[in-house]
Amino acid sequence: MRTKSILLYCTSLYLSIFFLNFLKNVSNLYQNYVIINKLKLPLCSDLHTICIIKILRGFYMTLKKKVLCIVLACLIIVVGSGAVYGFSILHGIAGEQLDESDLNINDLLSDDVANIALFGIDGRDDVEGDRSDTIMIASINFKTGAIKVTSVMRDLLVKIPEGSKNDVSYEKINAAYDYGGPQLAVKTLNENFDLNISDYVVVNFDCLVDTVDTLGGVDVNIENEDVLYWTNEFINHVNYVLNKSDPKIEGVGTQHLTGVQALAYCRNRYSDDDYKRTARQREVVQQIVQKALNVDLFTGINLLGKVYPYVKTSLSLQEMTTYAKAFMTVENKTFTDYRIPLDDLSFGEMIDEVWYLVPNSLADNAVMLHKFLYESESYTPTANLLKISERVAGIAGSGSGGVTVDEDAPYQKYSNSNENDSTEPTPSTDNSYDSSGNNSYDNSDNSSDNSDYAPPSEDYTPSPE
């Protein structure tokens, strides 16, 4: 189906261009004869020439109408086949449908805001596991036109509800996707933040390269030399994995990035902490959304064709169309971003030799998230969330250490042990922890001992081992 749609689309487009060019050439020829006639040149005094002009004029007017009809028909076919192509793509990205009865949905929230979970997974074949390296919540307010993107830190200590492959436990939030895919990951977000998410989008990171290139690149601010250095190291790695040859970024400040450079910029986790990494991701996502909202038809179809193999979603075609129509009718669209947990409501802590980002109060973070998403002055957490929040605090030994709750869910150590394959640039870490409680925590994948690491040279080529 998709192959036939592409063939029909390309053929129709070619015919449209051919007939338009043909009409243009005939028009130029006829206009030249008209000019000669108006100037009353000797050629036009010839009866034979005058007859040719009259015949050509009649032929031109008739041909013009016919060609315009043909072009119009071809354009209709182009648009129609483009729509068929687009629909076939949208049907192709349909993924696992969620069981809404098992998502712990908060039914008391406003329907004016649609919340969709976004999970970014690693596309590298040399990395095992289905961890969600990036977790975001995309929110669309149909009344105000506001798009809001919230990053949820992957090391956040939360309750992982019972799934098909796991018992209830308390561990890193990105364990949920590894244990139970989108179903359990969405359920985890709802239960820990009192949300009403019922749909998801899973994006393979490799999708970012084609998306950015199709949209003409993105402009970002390379903050300092450390960000520049490590982003360039990741460019080496991405080029190797994807068999690309994009150049390194030349300097700090505002830079226009290609797809490979943008992916490396988002993946860079070593120049600073995970807060900055997620901020870079939101910076790139914001530009992608803004550019995608303003693309022409053909660019949009081209973009769909390139990204669809990398995307899966629970949204139906009807839901995607409804969201698009409702959103496009709103004027003064805005885009804002957020991050959970907040700086002053969390701290980093080593628990059983694994680094966690611990919320001072998970309930307080949820209240602030609701204030951001729904622009409400206050939100009262559910009794279930308050119980989870106490349990998290008790596990971390902060504030309410040793608190007893009604559930016997165990704490479990969850480490991103496979997060650094040997081909990816990796800095040395000592997993040091600043006991002052500040949030500049190191997210350099604490499971690996990289004390012997030396930075790659300029001609660095990652080993496929």
Coordinates of N, CA and C in Angstrom, one line a residue, residues 128-129 131-133 154-155 172 174-175 354-355 413-421 444-448:
E128 N 21.6 -3.4 24.9 CA 20.5 -4.2 25.3 C 19.5 -3.5 26.2
G129 N 18.3 -4.1 26.3 CA 17.3 -3.5 27.2 C 16.4 -2.5 26.5
R131 N 15.1 0.3 28.2 CA 14.9 1.4 29.2 C 14.5 2.7 28.4
S132 N 13.7 3.6 29.1 CA 13.4 4.8 28.5 C 14.4 5.9 28.9
D133 N 15.3 6.2 28.0 CA 16.3 7.1 28.4 C 15.8 8.5 28.6
R154 N 15.0 10.7 34.8 CA 14.9 9.3 34.8 C 15.4 8.6 36.0
D155 N 16.2 9.3 36.9 CA 16.8 8.7 38.1 C 15.8 8.9 39.3
K172 N 14.0 3.6 40.4 CA 14.1 4.6 39.4 C 12.9 4.6 38.4
N174 N 12.6 5.2 35.3 CA 12.8 4.6 34.0 C 12.8 3.1 34.0
A175 N 12.7 2.5 35.2 CA 12.6 1.0 35.3 C 11.2 0.6 34.8
V354 N 24.0 2.8 44.3 CA 23.3 3.3 43.1 C 22.8 4.7 43.4
W355 N 23.0 5.6 42.4 CA 22.6 7.0 42.5 C 21.1 7.2 42.2
K413 N 17.0 -2.1 44.1 CA 18.1 -1.4 43.4 C 17.9 -1.5 41.9
Y414 N 17.8 -0.4 41.2 CA 17.7 -0.4 39.7 C 18.8 0.4 39.2
S415 N 19.7 -0.2 38.4 CA 20.8 0.5 37.9 C 20.7 0.5 36.4
N416 N 21.1 1.6 35.7 CA 21.2 1.6 34.3 C 22.5 0.9 33.9
S417 N 22.6 -0.3 34.2 CA 23.9 -1.0 34.1 C 24.3 -1.2 32.6
N418 N 23.4 -1.1 31.7 CA 23.8 -1.3 30.3 C 23.8 0.1 29.6
E419 N 23.8 1.2 30.3 CA 23.6 2.4 29.7 C 24.9 2.9 28.9
N420 N 26.0 2.4 29.3 CA 27.2 2.8 28.6 C 27.8 1.6 27.8
D421 N 27.5 1.5 26.6 CA 28.1 0.4 25.8 C 29.5 0.9 25.5
S444 N 26.5 10.3 35.6 CA 27.5 9.7 34.7 C 27.4 8.2 34.7
D445 N 26.2 7.6 34.9 CA 26.0 6.2 34.8 C 26.9 5.4 35.8
N446 N 26.5 5.4 37.0 CA 27.3 5.0 38.1 C 27.7 3.5 38.2
S447 N 27.2 2.7 37.3 CA 27.4 1.3 37.3 C 28.7 0.9 36.7
S448 N 29.4 1.8 36.0 CA 30.6 1.5 35.3 C 31.8 2.1 36.0

